[in-house]
Amino acid sequence: MIVLICSHVTKQSLCALSSVSSAHNQATQNHDVHDNQLKYMEENCIVVDTNDKPIRPITKRDGHFRDPVLHRAFSVFLFTKCSRMILQKRSVHKITFPSLWTNSCCSHPLWTVNEMAPDGDSSLGVCNAAKRKLKHELGIEDIDIASMNLVVGVVDNASKASNWLGSVMRRFIYKAMSDSEWGEYELDYVIVVPDFDMDKVNINTEEVEQIAVVDREKLKQMLASLRFGQMCMLKWCLGHQSTATNPEMHTIWSRANAIFAFMISALSAMAFCVFLTSFLQAGPVVPVQLSASNVRVKSVSDYSANGARSDVAMAYLSIDADLTPIFNWNVKQLFLYLVAEYSSPSNPVNQVVLWDKIVMRGDLSSLHEENSWPKYYFMDDGSNLLNHPNVTLVLRWNVLPNIGYLGLAQGNGQHIMKFPSTYYTGRF
């Protein structure tokens, strides 16, 4: 019995000792991880202005503590061959934004020659930094910088990410607080890597708690239910995921669609240039000969005006003009009209259309009308035509182009009609 009791006590002691040892090892490991995170906070980031011009180095600690300073950063989006995006959940040991889901990899270029602007190219420096962090966080050893696509665009000077949401751009400014002490204020480069092989991922648990490979629908669900770092950037990517790494990009149909779109764009540009020429081209001066004979005026009852009297005129009209010079390569047709202009006590300018005609391209463009009746009545509201000394005939036309401005022109030549002083009593 005594042996059994001793044996039991010994087993409990061993279990307790084992638990204490395990807890001590875990605490030691956590302490080492924390020391590593503190060491990373001493690395020098690149302070920039809103135009991405480097200003000075700053430690990660000083750049992220309480009042973050604008510095250069990058966000990497890895896509598989099936257009699924790789997300990471940041380690619980991270000082900023711990245990938050975010894009594939996000970090900062350092104040070094290799990561600032080698050969004067800041984009290459950012890609070098991205390659370093992809290896550090996700264990990706052999990623090719040439496969990193910086999304084309310009710097957004806005301080709120909502200002760029939904726009395709190369860099954006991002500001957010992790808690009351730590935050981010970054000018972020967007890097997209298509057709990535998931077998190359070997996460560093000091940096990454876990990863997820998601499609558009899964990403929508996660954004709705979980807390994310750089949520607005992930929403942007959600809107552009289908075009970022489309596996059908190089099919015959996609190429045909691209060619068709290019042709439409080219034709639109050509049409716009043609449209501009209709403004820039001055119409030719076209001599016109006009005449009127047998001018008569008759007083008639105007039943639309309670039986008031109105003047109606009639004359034989002659028109001669060669319209050939008007028809250049962009003229489709002309709309001609003969106008009688005169003044009266109640109106300084009166205009009455007496005749019109449409001349199409290819029609006989030499106009010859001799002693023709007007197509429309020449009527005045009152008795202003009787004994009028100056009723002027002019020929005008609208130029209808294939594409462009609807121009108005007038022939070079006019005719003045003098009306009789007595009314005509016969029938027109």
Tab-separated table of C-alpha atoms in Angstrom:
chain	number	residue	atom	x	y	z
A	1	MET	CA	0.000	0.000	0.000
A	2	ILE	CA	2.815	2.350	0.873
A	3	VAL	CA	4.515	1.592	-2.400
A	4	LEU	CA	1.368	2.345	-4.289
A	5	ILE	CA	0.955	5.684	-2.557
A	6	CYS	CA	4.546	6.597	-3.234
A	7	SER	CA	4.134	5.567	-6.830
A	8	HIS	CA	1.049	7.740	-7.158
A	9	VAL	CA	2.758	10.731	-5.613
A	10	THR	CA	5.737	10.284	-7.871
A	11	LYS	CA	3.539	10.252	-11.001
A	12	GLN	CA	1.812	13.488	-9.954
A	13	SER	CA	5.137	15.115	-9.276
A	14	LEU	CA	6.448	14.102	-12.659
A	15	CYS	CA	3.342	15.490	-14.387
A	16	ALA	CA	3.627	18.760	-12.503
A	17	LEU	CA	7.322	18.995	-13.293
A	18	SER	CA	6.602	18.327	-16.968
A	19	SER	CA	3.918	21.054	-17.056
A	20	VAL	CA	6.221	23.562	-15.406
A	21	SER	CA	8.981	22.719	-17.859
A	22	SER	CA	6.619	23.067	-20.854
A	23	ALA	CA	5.296	26.399	-19.604
A	24	HIS	CA	8.839	27.619	-19.046
A	25	ASN	CA	9.867	26.605	-22.578
A	26	GLN	CA	6.802	28.329	-24.052
A	27	ALA	CA	7.492	31.461	-22.053
A	28	THR	CA	11.119	31.408	-23.167
A	29	GLN	CA	10.058	30.979	-26.791
A	30	ASN	CA	7.527	33.827	-26.531
A	31	HIS	CA	10.186	35.994	-24.945
A	32	ASP	CA	12.541	35.269	-27.848
A	33	VAL	CA	9.829	36.092	-30.365
A	34	HIS	CA	9.072	39.342	-28.566
A	35	ASP	CA	12.775	40.223	-28.578
A	36	ASN	CA	12.877	39.609	-32.339
A	37	GLN	CA	9.886	41.876	-32.897
A	38	LEU	CA	11.546	44.600	-30.818
A	39	LYS	CA	14.726	44.176	-32.857
A	40	TYR	CA	12.789	44.679	-36.098
A	41	MET	CA	11.416	47.934	-34.692
A	42	GLU	CA	14.956	49.360	-34.836
A	43	GLU	CA	15.160	48.987	-38.629
A	44	ASN	CA	15.178	52.258	-40.574
A	45	CYS	CA	12.187	53.017	-42.809
A	46	ILE	CA	12.115	55.709	-45.523
A	47	VAL	CA	10.274	58.914	-44.614
A	48	VAL	CA	8.714	60.439	-47.773
A	49	ASP	CA	6.511	63.370	-48.710
A	50	THR	CA	3.171	62.926	-50.466
A	51	ASN	CA	4.996	62.884	-53.817
A	52	ASP	CA	7.085	59.888	-52.670
A	53	LYS	CA	10.283	61.922	-52.363
A	54	PRO	CA	12.623	60.428	-49.707
A	55	ILE	CA	13.347	62.818	-46.836
A	56	ARG	CA	15.189	60.946	-44.064
A	57	PRO	CA	15.432	57.591	-42.294
A	58	ILE	CA	13.293	56.777	-39.273
A	59	THR	CA	13.129	53.681	-37.093
A	60	LYS	CA	10.006	51.571	-37.341
A	61	ARG	CA	9.372	52.343	-33.682
A	62	ASP	CA	9.409	56.116	-34.161
A	63	GLY	CA	7.544	55.916	-37.473
A	64	HIS	CA	4.635	53.932	-36.026
A	65	PHE	CA	4.338	55.115	-32.420
A	66	ARG	CA	1.387	57.342	-31.442
A	67	ASP	CA	1.699	59.943	-34.214
A	68	PRO	CA	2.828	57.902	-37.264
A	69	VAL	CA	5.094	59.549	-39.845
A	70	LEU	CA	4.461	59.101	-43.584
A	71	HIS	CA	6.872	56.481	-44.913
A	72	ARG	CA	7.245	54.233	-47.945
A	73	ALA	CA	5.659	50.779	-47.846
A	74	PHE	CA	4.374	48.042	-50.132
A	75	SER	CA	1.455	45.621	-50.320
A	76	VAL	CA	1.906	42.334	-52.174
A	77	PHE	CA	-1.047	40.424	-53.598
A	78	LEU	CA	-0.273	36.835	-54.567
A	79	PHE	CA	-2.726	35.110	-56.901
A	80	THR	CA	-2.781	31.441	-57.762
A	81	LYS	CA	-3.231	30.138	-61.290
A	82	CYS	CA	-6.957	29.837	-60.531
A	83	SER	CA	-7.152	33.556	-59.678
A	84	ARG	CA	-7.516	32.910	-55.951
A	85	MET	CA	-5.895	35.403	-53.615
A	86	ILE	CA	-3.572	34.420	-50.780
A	87	LEU	CA	-4.273	36.145	-47.454
A	88	GLN	CA	-2.264	36.005	-44.256
A	89	LYS	CA	-3.298	36.384	-40.640
A	90	ARG	CA	-0.640	38.347	-38.816
A	91	SER	CA	0.996	36.710	-35.828
A	92	VAL	CA	-0.307	37.461	-32.362
A	93	HIS	CA	3.255	38.523	-31.513
A	94	LYS	CA	3.246	41.418	-33.999
A	95	ILE	CA	3.454	44.802	-32.303
A	96	THR	CA	1.220	46.529	-34.862
A	97	PHE	CA	-2.086	45.033	-35.993
A	98	PRO	CA	-1.604	41.610	-34.326
A	99	SER	CA	-3.911	38.724	-35.299
A	100	LEU	CA	-5.492	40.665	-38.168
A	101	TRP	CA	-6.121	39.281	-41.637
A	102	THR	CA	-4.466	41.248	-44.407
A	103	ASN	CA	-3.095	40.867	-47.930
A	104	SER	CA	-0.383	38.353	-48.853
A	105	CYS	CA	2.506	40.402	-47.508
A	106	CYS	CA	2.920	44.021	-46.462
A	107	SER	CA	5.985	45.734	-45.044
A	108	HIS	CA	8.492	48.540	-45.643
A	109	PRO	CA	11.553	49.131	-47.804
A	110	LEU	CA	14.540	49.995	-45.628
A	111	TRP	CA	16.905	52.963	-45.821
A	112	THR	CA	19.491	51.008	-47.802
A	113	VAL	CA	20.882	51.397	-51.305
A	114	ASN	CA	19.316	48.125	-52.411
A	115	GLU	CA	15.808	49.059	-51.238
A	116	MET	CA	15.662	52.815	-51.806
A	117	ALA	CA	16.322	53.561	-55.463
A	118	PRO	CA	18.960	51.359	-57.089
A	119	ASP	CA	19.874	52.912	-60.445
A	120	GLY	CA	17.436	55.714	-59.630
A	121	ASP	CA	14.408	53.388	-59.731
A	122	SER	CA	12.367	53.405	-56.518
A	123	SER	CA	10.104	50.670	-57.931
A	124	LEU	CA	13.042	48.259	-58.162
A	125	GLY	CA	13.973	49.057	-54.560
A	126	VAL	CA	10.419	48.299	-53.436
A	127	CYS	CA	10.466	44.981	-55.320
A	128	ASN	CA	13.780	44.085	-53.650
A	129	ALA	CA	12.192	44.789	-50.264
A	130	ALA	CA	9.130	42.734	-51.193
A	131	LYS	CA	11.350	39.814	-52.179
A	132	ARG	CA	13.118	40.018	-48.798
A	133	LYS	CA	9.874	40.061	-46.793
A	134	LEU	CA	8.204	37.316	-48.840
A	135	LYS	CA	11.121	35.092	-47.904
A	136	HIS	CA	11.039	36.217	-44.265
A	137	GLU	CA	7.296	35.870	-43.679
A	138	LEU	CA	6.178	33.192	-46.147
A	139	GLY	CA	9.431	31.338	-46.803
A	140	ILE	CA	9.286	32.039	-50.550
A	141	GLU	CA	12.841	31.499	-51.736
A	142	ASP	CA	12.965	31.954	-55.487
A	143	ILE	CA	10.373	34.556	-56.490
A	144	ASP	CA	11.425	36.501	-59.568
A	145	ILE	CA	11.286	40.294	-59.408
A	146	ALA	CA	10.242	40.286	-63.065
A	147	SER	CA	6.999	38.538	-62.050
A	148	MET	CA	6.075	41.424	-59.749
A	149	ASN	CA	3.662	43.769	-61.477
A	150	LEU	CA	3.403	47.265	-60.059
A	151	VAL	CA	-0.155	48.364	-60.790
A	152	VAL	CA	0.129	51.321	-63.185
A	153	GLY	CA	-0.978	54.773	-62.028
A	154	VAL	CA	0.070	57.888	-60.148
A	155	VAL	CA	0.518	59.037	-56.585
A	156	ASP	CA	-2.651	59.872	-54.712
A	157	ASN	CA	-2.042	62.879	-52.474
A	158	ALA	CA	-5.188	62.301	-50.439
A	159	SER	CA	-4.836	61.347	-46.809
A	160	LYS	CA	-7.863	59.073	-46.767
A	161	ALA	CA	-7.932	55.704	-48.440
A	162	SER	CA	-11.555	56.232	-49.452
A	163	ASN	CA	-10.355	58.758	-51.999
A	164	TRP	CA	-8.627	56.091	-54.064
A	165	LEU	CA	-11.072	53.238	-53.498
A	166	GLY	CA	-12.171	51.851	-56.837
A	167	SER	CA	-9.374	53.536	-58.813
A	168	VAL	CA	-6.487	51.649	-60.371
A	169	MET	CA	-3.272	53.226	-59.130
A	170	ARG	CA	0.345	52.419	-58.479
A	171	ARG	CA	0.641	53.971	-55.044
A	172	PHE	CA	-1.813	55.082	-52.412
A	173	ILE	CA	-1.658	56.772	-49.036
A	174	TYR	CA	-2.950	54.705	-46.139
A	175	LYS	CA	-3.420	55.779	-42.523
A	176	ALA	CA	-4.874	53.751	-39.648
A	177	MET	CA	-4.297	53.104	-35.944
A	178	SER	CA	-3.768	49.608	-34.558
A	179	ASP	CA	-4.555	50.748	-31.011
A	180	SER	CA	-4.057	53.872	-28.931
A	181	GLU	CA	-0.257	53.573	-29.170
A	182	TRP	CA	0.642	52.113	-32.560
A	183	GLY	CA	-0.474	52.916	-36.094
A	184	GLU	CA	0.432	53.166	-39.778
A	185	TYR	CA	0.853	56.112	-42.138
A	186	GLU	CA	2.163	54.764	-45.429
A	187	LEU	CA	2.639	55.638	-49.052
A	188	ASP	CA	1.973	52.137	-50.297
A	189	TYR	CA	3.146	50.519	-53.533
A	190	VAL	CA	0.759	47.886	-54.895
A	191	ILE	CA	2.477	44.737	-56.192
A	192	VAL	CA	0.537	41.961	-57.935
A	193	VAL	CA	2.102	38.539	-58.546
A	194	PRO	CA	-0.016	36.288	-60.798
A	195	ASP	CA	0.137	32.514	-61.296
A	196	PHE	CA	1.825	31.901	-57.950
A	197	ASP	CA	2.583	28.328	-56.828
A	198	MET	CA	1.215	27.703	-53.319
A	199	ASP	CA	3.723	24.886	-52.752
A	200	LYS	CA	6.429	27.519	-52.327
A	201	VAL	CA	4.841	28.893	-49.134
A	202	ASN	CA	6.398	27.934	-45.794
A	203	ILE	CA	5.146	30.394	-43.184
A	204	ASN	CA	7.285	31.870	-40.420
A	205	THR	CA	5.073	31.531	-37.336
A	206	GLU	CA	6.806	34.462	-35.667
A	207	GLU	CA	5.310	36.651	-38.394
A	208	VAL	CA	2.278	34.788	-39.731
A	209	GLU	CA	-0.295	32.852	-37.746
A	210	GLN	CA	-1.969	31.242	-40.769
A	211	ILE	CA	-2.773	31.757	-44.441
A	212	ALA	CA	-5.922	31.373	-46.512
A	213	VAL	CA	-6.522	31.015	-50.243
A	214	VAL	CA	-9.809	32.674	-51.173
A	215	ASP	CA	-11.919	33.440	-54.201
A	216	ARG	CA	-14.028	36.568	-54.618
A	217	GLU	CA	-17.051	35.232	-52.741
A	218	LYS	CA	-14.994	33.973	-49.816
A	219	LEU	CA	-13.188	37.305	-49.598
A	220	LYS	CA	-16.541	39.106	-49.491
A	221	GLN	CA	-17.666	36.883	-46.623
A	222	MET	CA	-14.435	37.419	-44.699
A	223	LEU	CA	-14.574	41.180	-45.160
A	224	ALA	CA	-18.115	41.177	-43.814
A	225	SER	CA	-17.413	39.049	-40.745
A	226	LEU	CA	-13.758	39.519	-39.735
A	227	ARG	CA	-11.506	42.408	-38.819
A	228	PHE	CA	-8.910	43.208	-41.447
A	229	GLY	CA	-5.839	45.359	-41.728
A	230	GLN	CA	-5.862	47.472	-44.921
A	231	MET	CA	-9.523	46.591	-45.441
A	232	CYS	CA	-10.005	49.287	-48.069
A	233	MET	CA	-7.107	47.896	-50.096
A	234	LEU	CA	-8.647	44.433	-50.019
A	235	LYS	CA	-11.955	45.915	-51.174
A	236	TRP	CA	-10.113	47.530	-54.077
A	237	CYS	CA	-8.533	44.204	-54.934
A	238	LEU	CA	-11.955	42.561	-54.732
A	239	GLY	CA	-13.114	44.939	-57.442
A	240	HIS	CA	-10.092	44.211	-59.650
A	241	GLN	CA	-9.319	40.592	-58.805
A	242	SER	CA	-10.861	39.259	-61.980
A	243	THR	CA	-8.647	41.458	-64.142
A	244	ALA	CA	-5.473	41.206	-62.085
A	245	THR	CA	-4.756	37.596	-62.959
A	246	ASN	CA	-7.276	36.455	-65.496
A	247	PRO	CA	-6.282	32.974	-66.697
A	248	GLU	CA	-8.256	33.566	-69.910
A	249	MET	CA	-6.206	36.641	-70.783
A	250	HIS	CA	-4.433	35.075	-73.742
A	251	THR	CA	-7.264	33.130	-75.366
A	252	ILE	CA	-8.284	33.785	-78.957
A	253	TRP	CA	-11.500	35.441	-77.829
A	254	SER	CA	-9.726	37.761	-75.414
A	255	ARG	CA	-7.227	38.727	-78.099
A	256	ALA	CA	-10.046	39.315	-80.586
A	257	ASN	CA	-11.820	41.435	-78.001
A	258	ALA	CA	-8.646	43.462	-77.429
A	259	ILE	CA	-8.205	44.005	-81.180
A	260	PHE	CA	-11.851	45.004	-81.548
A	261	ALA	CA	-11.573	47.443	-78.641
A	262	PHE	CA	-8.432	48.926	-80.184
A	263	MET	CA	-10.162	49.327	-83.549
A	264	ILE	CA	-13.138	51.044	-81.925
A	265	SER	CA	-10.781	53.387	-80.078
A	266	ALA	CA	-8.850	54.149	-83.270
A	267	LEU	CA	-12.047	54.807	-85.231
A	268	SER	CA	-13.335	57.047	-82.455
A	269	ALA	CA	-10.104	59.033	-82.516
A	270	MET	CA	-10.296	59.372	-86.298
A	271	ALA	CA	-13.934	60.458	-86.101
A	272	PHE	CA	-13.014	63.086	-83.532
A	273	CYS	CA	-10.254	64.413	-85.799
A	274	VAL	CA	-12.717	64.579	-88.689
A	275	PHE	CA	-15.134	66.400	-86.405
A	276	LEU	CA	-12.459	68.996	-85.653
A	277	THR	CA	-11.801	69.599	-89.355
A	278	SER	CA	-15.398	70.758	-89.793
A	279	PHE	CA	-14.553	73.664	-87.468
A	280	LEU	CA	-11.173	74.438	-88.964
A	281	GLN	CA	-12.085	74.347	-92.650
A	282	ALA	CA	-13.440	77.627	-94.007
A	283	GLY	CA	-16.188	77.210	-96.578
A	284	PRO	CA	-15.533	78.439	-100.123
A	285	VAL	CA	-16.988	81.697	-101.435
A	286	VAL	CA	-19.778	80.763	-103.855
A	287	PRO	CA	-21.057	83.449	-106.275
A	288	VAL	CA	-24.858	83.519	-106.499
A	289	GLN	CA	-27.052	85.375	-108.980
A	290	LEU	CA	-30.597	86.139	-107.819
A	291	SER	CA	-33.405	88.013	-109.517
A	292	ALA	CA	-37.147	88.558	-109.213
A	293	SER	CA	-39.640	89.723	-111.799
A	294	ASN	CA	-43.329	90.518	-112.027
A	295	VAL	CA	-43.507	91.484	-108.358
A	296	ARG	CA	-47.079	91.896	-107.115
A	297	VAL	CA	-48.745	92.533	-103.766
A	298	LYS	CA	-52.273	91.601	-102.822
A	299	SER	CA	-54.289	92.427	-99.702
A	300	VAL	CA	-56.183	89.431	-98.332
A	301	SER	CA	-58.246	88.645	-95.271
A	302	ASP	CA	-56.317	86.885	-92.524
A	303	TYR	CA	-58.944	84.679	-90.889
A	304	SER	CA	-56.515	83.668	-88.174
A	305	ALA	CA	-56.463	87.288	-86.988
A	306	ASN	CA	-60.206	88.035	-86.741
A	307	GLY	CA	-60.530	89.114	-90.345
A	308	ALA	CA	-57.613	91.563	-90.342
A	309	ARG	CA	-55.964	92.325	-93.663
A	310	SER	CA	-52.510	90.982	-94.569
A	311	ASP	CA	-50.210	91.523	-97.530
A	312	VAL	CA	-49.326	88.584	-99.763
A	313	ALA	CA	-46.613	88.966	-102.400
A	314	MET	CA	-45.792	86.935	-105.464
A	315	ALA	CA	-42.929	87.105	-107.969
A	316	TYR	CA	-41.043	84.981	-110.457
A	317	LEU	CA	-37.691	83.944	-108.969
A	318	SER	CA	-34.432	83.076	-110.720
A	319	ILE	CA	-31.429	81.453	-108.984
A	320	ASP	CA	-28.051	80.603	-110.517
A	321	ALA	CA	-25.164	79.125	-108.482
A	322	ASP	CA	-22.416	76.506	-108.844
A	323	LEU	CA	-22.278	74.601	-105.553
A	324	THR	CA	-19.535	72.174	-106.599
A	325	PRO	CA	-16.740	73.818	-104.511
A	326	ILE	CA	-18.738	73.212	-101.321
A	327	PHE	CA	-18.683	69.419	-101.660
A	328	ASN	CA	-15.388	68.401	-100.079
A	329	TRP	CA	-14.639	64.913	-98.685
A	330	ASN	CA	-16.648	65.512	-95.498
A	331	VAL	CA	-19.815	67.076	-96.965
A	332	LYS	CA	-22.801	64.761	-97.248
A	333	GLN	CA	-25.531	67.143	-98.425
A	334	LEU	CA	-26.690	70.764	-98.524
A	335	PHE	CA	-29.985	72.217	-97.401
A	336	LEU	CA	-30.604	75.360	-99.495
A	337	TYR	CA	-33.178	78.018	-98.771
A	338	LEU	CA	-33.994	81.389	-100.300
A	339	VAL	CA	-34.839	84.042	-97.721
A	340	ALA	CA	-36.571	87.400	-98.121
A	341	GLU	CA	-35.458	89.911	-95.492
A	342	TYR	CA	-37.077	93.266	-94.786
A	343	SER	CA	-37.856	95.661	-91.984
A	344	SER	CA	-41.223	96.917	-90.770
A	345	PRO	CA	-42.377	99.434	-88.154
A	346	SER	CA	-43.106	96.653	-85.666
A	347	ASN	CA	-40.044	94.444	-86.400
A	348	PRO	CA	-36.608	95.664	-87.455
A	349	VAL	CA	-35.855	92.291	-89.081
A	350	ASN	CA	-38.361	90.023	-90.805
A	351	GLN	CA	-37.291	86.823	-92.563
A	352	VAL	CA	-39.498	84.695	-94.797
A	353	VAL	CA	-38.382	81.482	-96.535
A	354	LEU	CA	-39.695	81.462	-100.117
A	355	TRP	CA	-37.970	78.390	-101.546
A	356	ASP	CA	-35.782	75.475	-100.413
A	357	LYS	CA	-34.052	72.421	-101.823
A	358	ILE	CA	-31.854	69.514	-100.661
A	359	VAL	CA	-28.779	68.776	-102.778
A	360	MET	CA	-27.096	65.420	-102.089
A	361	ARG	CA	-23.511	64.474	-102.841
A	362	GLY	CA	-23.507	63.121	-106.371
A	363	ASP	CA	-26.509	65.199	-107.454
A	364	LEU	CA	-26.195	67.901	-110.053
A	365	SER	CA	-24.637	70.656	-107.972
A	366	SER	CA	-25.056	73.397	-110.544
A	367	LEU	CA	-28.216	75.235	-109.498
A	368	HIS	CA	-30.318	76.884	-112.213
A	369	GLU	CA	-33.856	78.005	-111.396
A	370	GLU	CA	-35.420	80.448	-113.893
A	371	ASN	CA	-38.718	82.281	-113.412
A	372	SER	CA	-39.889	79.772	-110.820
A	373	TRP	CA	-42.835	80.241	-108.520
A	374	PRO	CA	-41.999	80.412	-104.816
A	375	LYS	CA	-42.644	77.171	-102.934
A	376	TYR	CA	-44.122	79.077	-99.991
A	377	TYR	CA	-46.381	82.115	-99.683
A	378	PHE	CA	-44.741	85.457	-99.000
A	379	MET	CA	-47.165	86.812	-96.391
A	380	ASP	CA	-46.783	89.735	-94.012
A	381	ASP	CA	-48.904	90.300	-90.899
A	382	GLY	CA	-50.192	93.710	-91.907
A	383	SER	CA	-49.664	96.005	-94.871
A	384	ASN	CA	-45.884	96.312	-94.710
A	385	LEU	CA	-45.099	94.985	-98.200
A	386	LEU	CA	-47.026	97.571	-100.167
A	387	ASN	CA	-44.612	100.124	-101.625
A	388	HIS	CA	-41.689	98.578	-99.691
A	389	PRO	CA	-38.444	99.774	-101.311
A	390	ASN	CA	-35.994	97.253	-99.891
A	391	VAL	CA	-36.869	93.547	-99.619
A	392	THR	CA	-33.589	91.647	-99.950
A	393	LEU	CA	-33.285	88.123	-101.356
A	394	VAL	CA	-30.354	85.986	-100.091
A	395	LEU	CA	-29.485	82.326	-100.654
A	396	ARG	CA	-28.294	80.425	-97.586
A	397	TRP	CA	-27.478	76.791	-96.910
A	398	ASN	CA	-26.704	74.381	-94.101
A	399	VAL	CA	-23.740	72.085	-94.689
A	400	LEU	CA	-24.450	68.566	-93.404
A	401	PRO	CA	-21.100	66.771	-92.929
A	402	ASN	CA	-20.540	63.041	-92.539
A	403	ILE	CA	-19.118	63.831	-89.103
A	404	GLY	CA	-18.799	67.263	-87.606
A	405	TYR	CA	-20.331	70.647	-87.118
A	406	LEU	CA	-23.558	71.618	-88.931
A	407	GLY	CA	-22.328	74.753	-90.669
A	408	LEU	CA	-24.327	77.712	-91.990
A	409	ALA	CA	-23.190	79.659	-95.059
A	410	GLN	CA	-24.522	82.328	-97.415
A	411	GLY	CA	-23.944	82.893	-101.102
A	412	ASN	CA	-21.993	85.876	-102.362
A	413	GLY	CA	-24.714	87.864	-104.044
A	414	GLN	CA	-28.178	89.230	-103.291
A	415	HIS	CA	-31.111	90.913	-104.976
A	416	ILE	CA	-33.262	93.822	-103.777
A	417	MET	CA	-36.942	93.767	-104.683
A	418	LYS	CA	-39.049	96.922	-104.826
A	419	PHE	CA	-42.734	96.379	-104.277
A	420	PRO	CA	-45.469	98.301	-106.128
A	421	SER	CA	-47.451	101.071	-104.493
A	422	THR	CA	-50.831	99.624	-105.480
A	423	TYR	CA	-52.419	96.308	-104.698
A	424	TYR	CA	-52.850	93.677	-107.348
A	425	THR	CA	-56.511	92.780	-107.810
A	426	GLY	CA	-56.227	89.707	-109.997
A	427	ARG	CA	-55.566	86.110	-109.024
A	428	PHE	CA	-52.090	84.751	-108.400
